[in-house]
């Protein structure tokens, strides 16, 4: 049995005919840039996230960048985020001229350590970017309380958390604004790059609409130094069709995660992901931990099972950030995790037999002598 880490072909096939119908209309009308499909998807996605506004942009990175710009965060400001995120979270902060300040993760759930967050706040801190990593919401209550007390903005990085809940509320509706990515492999993925900002702040939404479109509300009238960061109309059509299936696909992800959890429960030498009481997890990734990680990857790959490490190097140890002078040992919990984690195959069209094969292969490996 060959099991890729991610197989999108079945999901794409499911929606192909409706997408091509919608694409035909776009092509017939030459409605390519900020077309009616973008407007329609923005409304649908805002409603799904229980937010007043959604603004389609070119990527998740741009969604974060444009939120920071629209909040007037830049040179001289500090923004706090997680050491164990995808690099985009920190890059967005750097790209507006602000300084990324990192905090360590909780060993239990891989999410930002709120205690560490509080100690990282300085008079220059302007915002916090909690990352709903792997599909599980950060507990937003203590973060919002802290932010309110210290006068800070909160920007959710919801790039891995489409549909996830925190105390029954949707990710994307919990902070001052949220950034989503529609990179193909995300829980809601386009046929290319895409992203969105969600917010209940009308002024912020309006400014991001302007910034994404050359700083212009009215053609050839430019009020700010804007960017070209629009969600393509053809991608909006894909996303609008896929959004109708998202709840079902997320439920299937939960089923697969449950089957992994049952199959791998009480296996010595393995730590499984946990779901916090306040959270409804959407299992963007199923991340296990073992001290014998590298050998396990080899073993799985030799048996045609795809797996990936998210992420092998924490942000502070990336070469791109060498100039910051962060050291190994600065965020020990994230560093230790980076050496032990492994993401197993998980995609909505994965069969029970495929999950069982992965489970059996892992048990076989761990029961062998070191
Ligand atoms: C994917 C991702 C991003 C960036 O999204 P792009 O669309 O690839 O720019 C940002 N943050 C996190 C946590 C992500 O997983």
Short mmCIF file of C-alpha atoms and ligand atoms in Angstrom, two decimals:
data_model
loop_
_atom_site.label_atom_id
_atom_site.label_comp_id
_atom_site.label_asym_id
_atom_site.label_seq_id
_atom_site.Cartn_x
_atom_site.Cartn_y
_atom_site.Cartn_z
CA UNK A 1 0.00 0.00 0.00
CA UNK A 2 1.35 3.43 -0.97
CA UNK A 3 0.16 6.32 1.20
CA UNK A 4 1.21 9.84 0.25
CA UNK A 5 1.47 12.45 3.00
CA UNK A 6 -1.24 14.44 1.26
CA UNK A 7 -3.47 13.47 -1.67
CA UNK A 8 -5.76 16.22 -2.92
CA UNK A 9 -6.83 14.51 -6.15
CA UNK A 10 -10.06 13.00 -4.77
CA UNK A 11 -11.18 16.32 -3.28
CA UNK A 12 -10.39 18.11 -6.52
CA UNK A 13 -12.36 15.52 -8.52
CA UNK A 14 -15.36 16.00 -6.21
CA UNK A 15 -15.64 19.67 -7.07
CA UNK A 16 -14.19 19.72 -10.61
CA UNK A 17 -17.40 20.02 -12.60
CA UNK A 18 -18.88 22.84 -10.50
CA UNK A 19 -15.56 24.69 -10.61
CA UNK A 20 -15.29 24.40 -14.38
CA UNK A 21 -18.85 25.68 -14.78
CA UNK A 22 -18.02 28.70 -12.65
CA UNK A 23 -14.71 29.24 -14.43
CA UNK A 24 -16.47 29.22 -17.79
CA UNK A 25 -18.63 32.14 -16.64
CA UNK A 26 -15.56 34.04 -15.41
CA UNK A 27 -13.78 33.50 -18.71
CA UNK A 28 -16.85 34.36 -20.79
CA UNK A 29 -17.25 37.62 -18.86
CA UNK A 30 -13.47 38.29 -18.55
CA UNK A 31 -14.21 38.94 -14.88
CA UNK A 32 -10.65 38.15 -13.77
CA UNK A 33 -9.66 40.69 -11.12
CA UNK A 34 -11.79 41.42 -8.01
CA UNK A 35 -14.72 39.86 -9.83
CA UNK A 36 -18.11 38.91 -8.46
CA UNK A 37 -16.78 35.51 -7.32
CA UNK A 38 -14.39 37.36 -4.97
CA UNK A 39 -17.22 39.45 -3.56
CA UNK A 40 -19.41 36.36 -3.17
CA UNK A 41 -16.70 34.29 -1.48
CA UNK A 42 -15.80 37.12 0.89
CA UNK A 43 -19.43 37.22 2.06
CA UNK A 44 -19.65 33.44 2.41
CA UNK A 45 -16.35 33.17 4.28
CA UNK A 46 -17.20 36.06 6.63
CA UNK A 47 -20.48 34.34 7.43
CA UNK A 48 -18.74 30.98 7.96
CA UNK A 49 -16.26 32.60 10.36
CA UNK A 50 -19.06 34.48 12.16
CA UNK A 51 -17.35 37.77 11.28
CA UNK A 52 -18.66 40.96 9.77
CA UNK A 53 -15.98 41.23 7.09
CA UNK A 54 -13.65 39.03 5.05
CA UNK A 55 -11.18 40.51 2.57
CA UNK A 56 -9.57 38.23 -0.03
CA UNK A 57 -5.84 38.70 -0.54
CA UNK A 58 -3.02 36.96 -2.40
CA UNK A 59 -1.69 34.72 0.40
CA UNK A 60 -1.66 34.05 4.12
CA UNK A 61 1.60 35.95 4.44
CA UNK A 62 0.03 38.99 2.79
CA UNK A 63 -3.03 38.70 5.03
CA UNK A 64 -0.77 39.04 8.10
CA UNK A 65 1.29 41.83 6.51
CA UNK A 66 -1.73 43.86 5.46
CA UNK A 67 -3.32 43.55 8.91
CA UNK A 68 -0.12 44.88 10.50
CA UNK A 69 0.07 47.73 7.99
CA UNK A 70 -3.58 48.61 8.50
CA UNK A 71 -2.95 48.74 12.26
CA UNK A 72 -0.05 51.16 11.64
CA UNK A 73 2.45 48.71 13.11
CA UNK A 74 5.97 49.14 11.72
CA UNK A 75 9.43 50.52 12.45
CA UNK A 76 10.31 50.48 16.14
CA UNK A 77 7.34 48.32 17.17
CA UNK A 78 7.49 44.84 18.63
CA UNK A 79 5.06 42.05 17.83
CA UNK A 80 5.01 38.83 19.83
CA UNK A 81 4.43 35.43 18.24
CA UNK A 82 5.31 31.74 18.61
CA UNK A 83 8.80 30.32 18.03
CA UNK A 84 7.32 27.11 16.61
CA UNK A 85 5.25 28.46 13.72
CA UNK A 86 5.72 28.46 9.96
CA UNK A 87 8.21 31.21 9.10
CA UNK A 88 5.50 33.36 7.46
CA UNK A 89 4.22 34.50 10.86
CA UNK A 90 7.56 36.10 11.74
CA UNK A 91 8.25 37.23 8.16
CA UNK A 92 5.06 39.29 8.13
CA UNK A 93 6.26 41.16 11.23
CA UNK A 94 9.74 41.72 9.76
CA UNK A 95 8.38 42.81 6.41
CA UNK A 96 6.56 45.82 7.88
CA UNK A 97 9.75 46.87 9.68
CA UNK A 98 8.62 45.71 13.13
CA UNK A 99 10.60 43.36 15.36
CA UNK A 100 9.37 39.79 15.86
CA UNK A 101 9.57 38.75 19.51
CA UNK A 102 9.23 35.02 19.98
CA UNK A 103 7.86 33.01 22.87
CA UNK A 104 8.13 29.31 23.63
CA UNK A 105 5.33 26.74 23.31
CA UNK A 106 3.55 24.59 25.86
CA UNK A 107 4.99 21.10 25.78
CA UNK A 108 1.46 19.65 26.07
CA UNK A 109 -0.32 21.21 23.10
CA UNK A 110 2.31 23.02 20.97
CA UNK A 111 0.48 26.32 21.49
CA UNK A 112 1.92 29.63 22.67
CA UNK A 113 2.83 29.73 26.38
CA UNK A 114 0.74 32.54 27.87
CA UNK A 115 3.08 32.98 30.87
CA UNK A 116 6.03 33.48 28.50
CA UNK A 117 3.89 35.82 26.43
CA UNK A 118 3.21 38.06 29.40
CA UNK A 119 6.92 38.29 30.26
CA UNK A 120 7.78 39.20 26.66
CA UNK A 121 5.66 42.38 26.67
CA UNK A 122 7.65 45.64 26.68
CA UNK A 123 6.63 49.29 26.23
CA UNK A 124 7.31 48.83 22.49
CA UNK A 125 4.93 45.86 22.11
CA UNK A 126 2.02 46.69 19.80
CA UNK A 127 0.44 43.32 19.02
CA UNK A 128 0.31 39.60 19.70
CA UNK A 129 -0.05 36.98 16.97
CA UNK A 130 -1.26 33.71 18.50
CA UNK A 131 -0.99 30.83 16.02
CA UNK A 132 -3.77 28.21 16.01
CA UNK A 133 -1.17 25.57 15.19
CA UNK A 134 -1.98 22.21 13.55
CA UNK A 135 -5.71 23.05 13.60
CA UNK A 136 -6.20 23.66 17.32
CA UNK A 137 -7.22 27.07 18.65
CA UNK A 138 -5.06 28.85 21.18
CA UNK A 139 -7.08 29.54 24.33
CA UNK A 140 -7.99 33.11 23.44
CA UNK A 141 -9.63 34.17 26.72
CA UNK A 142 -6.41 34.79 28.72
CA UNK A 143 -4.76 36.36 25.66
CA UNK A 144 -7.61 38.80 25.02
CA UNK A 145 -7.70 39.68 28.71
CA UNK A 146 -3.96 40.35 28.76
CA UNK A 147 -4.12 42.34 25.50
CA UNK A 148 -6.99 44.43 26.81
CA UNK A 149 -5.11 45.17 30.05
CA UNK A 150 -1.92 46.13 28.20
CA UNK A 151 -3.56 47.92 25.25
CA UNK A 152 -2.33 45.48 22.58
CA UNK A 153 -3.89 44.31 19.33
CA UNK A 154 -4.45 40.58 18.80
CA UNK A 155 -4.06 39.10 15.33
CA UNK A 156 -4.97 35.42 14.96
CA UNK A 157 -2.81 33.38 12.60
CA UNK A 158 -5.62 31.06 11.51
CA UNK A 159 -3.79 29.68 8.45
CA UNK A 160 -4.11 26.14 9.83
CA UNK A 161 -7.48 26.53 11.55
CA UNK A 162 -10.33 27.01 9.05
CA UNK A 163 -13.46 26.03 10.99
CA UNK A 164 -11.72 25.37 14.32
CA UNK A 165 -13.57 26.45 17.47
CA UNK A 166 -12.46 28.03 20.73
CA UNK A 167 -15.11 27.82 23.46
CA UNK A 168 -17.67 27.30 20.71
CA UNK A 169 -16.57 30.36 18.74
CA UNK A 170 -14.92 30.26 15.33
CA UNK A 171 -11.24 30.95 14.89
CA UNK A 172 -11.00 34.11 12.86
CA UNK A 173 -13.65 35.87 14.95
CA UNK A 174 -11.79 35.98 18.26
CA UNK A 175 -9.11 38.66 17.94
CA UNK A 176 -9.04 42.14 16.41
CA UNK A 177 -8.37 40.52 13.04
CA UNK A 178 -7.31 37.15 11.66
CA UNK A 179 -5.22 35.91 8.75
CA UNK A 180 -6.14 32.82 6.72
CA UNK A 181 -4.14 31.04 4.03
CA UNK A 182 -5.72 29.13 1.16
CA UNK A 183 -2.50 27.43 0.10
CA UNK A 184 -3.59 24.15 -1.56
CA UNK A 185 -2.68 21.90 1.38
CA UNK A 186 -4.59 23.91 4.00
CA UNK A 187 -8.00 22.67 5.27
CA UNK A 188 -9.59 25.11 2.83
CA UNK A 189 -7.19 25.29 -0.10
CA UNK A 190 -7.34 26.92 -3.53
CA UNK A 191 -5.80 25.64 -6.78
CA UNK A 192 -2.85 27.95 -6.09
CA UNK A 193 -2.13 30.72 -3.60
CA UNK A 194 -4.73 32.77 -1.78
CA UNK A 195 -5.54 34.26 1.59
CA UNK A 196 -8.07 36.30 3.54
CA UNK A 197 -8.37 38.69 6.43
CA UNK A 198 -11.39 38.41 8.72
CA UNK A 199 -12.42 41.11 11.19
CA UNK A 200 -15.40 42.85 12.78
CA UNK A 201 -13.68 46.22 12.40
CA UNK A 202 -15.23 48.09 9.45
CA UNK A 203 -12.44 50.70 9.28
CA UNK A 204 -9.71 48.04 9.30
CA UNK A 205 -11.48 45.97 6.61
CA UNK A 206 -11.89 49.03 4.45
CA UNK A 207 -8.23 50.00 4.77
CA UNK A 208 -7.10 46.47 3.86
CA UNK A 209 -9.38 46.54 0.80
CA UNK A 210 -7.56 49.70 -0.24
CA UNK A 211 -4.04 48.48 0.62
CA UNK A 212 -4.48 45.20 -1.32
CA UNK A 213 -5.45 47.17 -4.41
CA UNK A 214 -2.64 49.71 -4.90
CA UNK A 215 -3.88 51.93 -2.09
CA UNK A 216 -6.90 52.81 -4.16
CA UNK A 217 -10.64 52.84 -3.57
CA UNK A 218 -11.33 54.71 -6.77
CA UNK A 219 -9.46 53.80 -9.93
CA UNK A 220 -6.24 55.82 -10.42
CA UNK A 221 -6.77 57.68 -7.15
CA UNK A 222 -4.11 56.40 -4.72
CA UNK A 223 -4.44 57.45 -1.08
CA UNK A 224 -1.66 55.23 0.30
CA UNK A 225 1.42 53.33 -0.87
CA UNK A 226 -0.53 50.13 -1.46
CA UNK A 227 0.30 46.72 -2.85
CA UNK A 228 -1.03 44.33 -5.44
CA UNK A 229 -2.36 41.54 -3.23
CA UNK A 230 -5.74 40.48 -4.51
CA UNK A 231 -7.40 37.08 -4.29
CA UNK A 232 -7.77 35.86 -7.88
CA UNK A 233 -11.34 35.53 -9.12
CA UNK A 234 -10.67 31.97 -10.37
CA UNK A 235 -9.38 30.98 -6.91
CA UNK A 236 -12.36 32.60 -5.21
CA UNK A 237 -14.63 30.36 -7.31
CA UNK A 238 -12.72 27.25 -6.19
CA UNK A 239 -12.90 28.37 -2.56
CA UNK A 240 -16.61 29.15 -2.76
CA UNK A 241 -17.33 25.64 -4.05
CA UNK A 242 -14.99 24.00 -1.50
CA UNK A 243 -16.35 26.01 1.44
CA UNK A 244 -19.62 24.07 1.11
CA UNK A 245 -17.68 20.86 1.89
CA UNK A 246 -15.41 22.22 4.61
CA UNK A 247 -17.50 21.10 7.61
CA UNK A 248 -17.75 17.58 6.19
CA UNK A 249 -14.03 17.44 5.35
CA UNK A 250 -13.12 18.70 8.83
CA UNK A 251 -15.39 16.03 10.36
CA UNK A 252 -13.57 13.40 8.30
CA UNK A 253 -10.24 14.77 9.55
CA UNK A 254 -11.53 14.36 13.12
CA UNK A 255 -12.57 10.79 12.34
CA UNK A 256 -9.08 9.99 11.00
CA UNK A 257 -7.41 11.64 13.99
CA UNK A 258 -9.67 9.61 16.29
CA UNK A 259 -8.70 6.40 14.51
CA UNK A 260 -4.99 7.25 14.84
CA UNK A 261 -5.52 8.06 18.53
CA UNK A 262 -7.32 4.76 19.18
CA UNK A 263 -4.81 2.73 17.20
CA UNK A 264 -1.75 4.34 18.76
CA UNK A 265 -3.03 4.73 22.33
CA UNK A 266 -0.68 3.37 24.97
CA UNK A 267 2.08 2.59 22.50
CA UNK A 268 5.35 2.94 24.40
CA UNK A 269 7.76 5.52 23.09
CA UNK A 270 5.09 7.64 21.42
CA UNK A 271 3.30 10.86 22.35
CA UNK A 272 0.04 11.69 20.61
CA UNK A 273 -1.55 15.10 20.00
CA UNK A 274 -3.97 16.32 22.65
CA UNK A 275 -7.18 18.30 22.22
CA UNK A 276 -7.85 20.93 24.85
CA UNK A 277 -11.22 21.02 26.55
CA UNK A 278 -12.20 24.44 25.14
CA UNK A 279 -11.20 23.49 21.57
CA UNK A 280 -12.77 21.80 18.61
CA UNK A 281 -9.73 20.65 16.65
CA UNK A 282 -9.76 20.57 12.82
CA UNK A 283 -6.58 18.45 12.56
CA UNK A 284 -4.81 20.30 9.79
CA UNK A 285 -1.87 18.09 10.85
CA UNK A 286 -1.59 14.99 13.02
CA UNK A 287 1.72 15.45 14.82
CA UNK A 288 3.18 12.66 16.93
CA UNK A 289 6.38 12.72 19.00
CA UNK A 290 9.05 10.08 19.48
CA UNK A 291 12.71 10.10 20.52
CA UNK A 292 13.37 7.77 17.56
CA UNK A 293 11.88 10.21 15.05
CA UNK A 294 14.50 10.06 12.29
CA UNK A 295 14.58 6.25 12.28
CA UNK A 296 10.77 6.14 12.22
CA UNK A 297 10.64 8.47 9.21
CA UNK A 298 13.07 6.23 7.36
CA UNK A 299 11.05 3.15 8.30
CA UNK A 300 7.79 4.72 7.08
CA UNK A 301 9.34 6.02 3.87
CA UNK A 302 10.79 2.58 3.10
CA UNK A 303 7.22 1.28 3.33
CA UNK A 304 5.78 3.98 1.01
CA UNK A 305 4.22 6.06 3.78
CA UNK A 306 4.76 9.79 3.33
CA UNK A 307 5.49 11.97 6.34
CA UNK A 308 6.81 15.47 6.92
CA UNK A 309 8.20 17.45 9.88
CA UNK A 310 6.29 20.66 10.75
CA UNK A 311 8.72 22.24 11.39
CA UNK A 312 12.27 20.86 11.59
CA UNK A 313 13.85 24.22 12.56
CA UNK A 314 12.14 26.70 14.91
CA UNK A 315 12.00 30.28 13.62
CA UNK A 316 14.77 31.57 15.91
CA UNK A 317 17.29 29.08 14.50
CA UNK A 318 16.50 29.76 10.84
CA UNK A 319 19.41 31.16 8.83
CA UNK A 320 17.27 34.08 7.66
CA UNK A 321 17.10 35.27 11.29
CA UNK A 322 20.80 34.76 12.10
CA UNK A 323 21.15 38.57 12.28
CA UNK A 324 18.91 38.61 15.34
CA UNK A 325 21.51 36.64 17.30
CA UNK A 326 19.06 34.16 18.76
CA UNK A 327 20.81 31.10 20.19
CA UNK A 328 20.13 27.46 20.50
CA UNK A 329 18.58 27.06 23.96
CA UNK A 330 16.56 30.30 23.77
CA UNK A 331 13.26 28.41 23.32
CA UNK A 332 14.06 24.95 24.67
CA UNK A 333 10.56 23.47 24.55
CA UNK A 334 10.15 24.30 20.86
CA UNK A 335 13.68 23.07 20.11
CA UNK A 336 13.13 19.75 21.86
CA UNK A 337 9.81 19.29 20.02
CA UNK A 338 11.43 20.06 16.66
CA UNK A 339 13.72 17.05 17.21
CA UNK A 340 10.90 14.66 18.07
CA UNK A 341 7.89 15.60 15.91
CA UNK A 342 6.53 13.92 12.84
CA UNK A 343 3.32 14.64 10.89
CA UNK A 344 1.46 11.54 9.72
CA UNK A 345 -0.60 11.39 6.50
CA UNK A 346 -4.03 12.98 7.02
CA UNK A 347 -6.37 14.12 4.27
CA UNK A 348 -10.16 13.84 3.95
CA UNK A 349 -10.15 11.11 1.31
CA UNK A 350 -7.86 8.86 3.39
CA UNK A 351 -9.47 5.45 4.02
CA UNK A 352 -9.67 3.57 7.33
CA UNK A 353 -7.50 0.85 5.77
CA UNK A 354 -4.82 3.44 4.99
CA UNK A 355 -4.93 4.80 8.55
CA UNK A 356 -4.70 1.26 9.93
CA UNK A 357 -1.70 0.50 7.73
CA UNK A 358 0.12 3.58 9.07
CA UNK A 359 -0.80 2.60 12.65
CA UNK A 360 0.36 -1.00 12.19
CA UNK A 361 3.62 0.10 10.59
CA UNK A 362 4.40 2.50 13.46
CA UNK A 363 3.63 -0.17 16.08
CA UNK A 364 5.80 -2.64 14.16
CA UNK A 365 8.70 -0.16 14.18
CA UNK A 366 8.41 0.73 17.86
CA UNK A 367 8.15 -2.88 18.97
CA UNK A 368 11.44 -3.66 17.22
CA UNK A 369 14.52 -3.33 19.43
CA UNK A 370 16.51 -0.13 19.11
C1 LIG B 1 0.57 28.49 5.59
C2 LIG B 1 0.83 29.37 6.75
C3 LIG B 1 1.04 30.74 6.60
C4 LIG B 1 1.28 31.42 5.28
O1 LIG B 1 0.33 31.22 4.32
P1 LIG B 1 0.72 31.39 2.75
O2 LIG B 1 -0.59 31.39 2.09
O3 LIG B 1 1.58 30.22 2.40
O4 LIG B 1 1.44 32.68 2.60
C5 LIG B 1 1.14 31.52 7.74
N1 LIG B 1 1.07 30.97 8.96
C6 LIG B 1 0.89 29.65 9.15
C7 LIG B 1 0.81 29.11 10.55
C8 LIG B 1 0.79 28.79 8.05
O5 LIG B 1 0.65 27.48 8.25
#
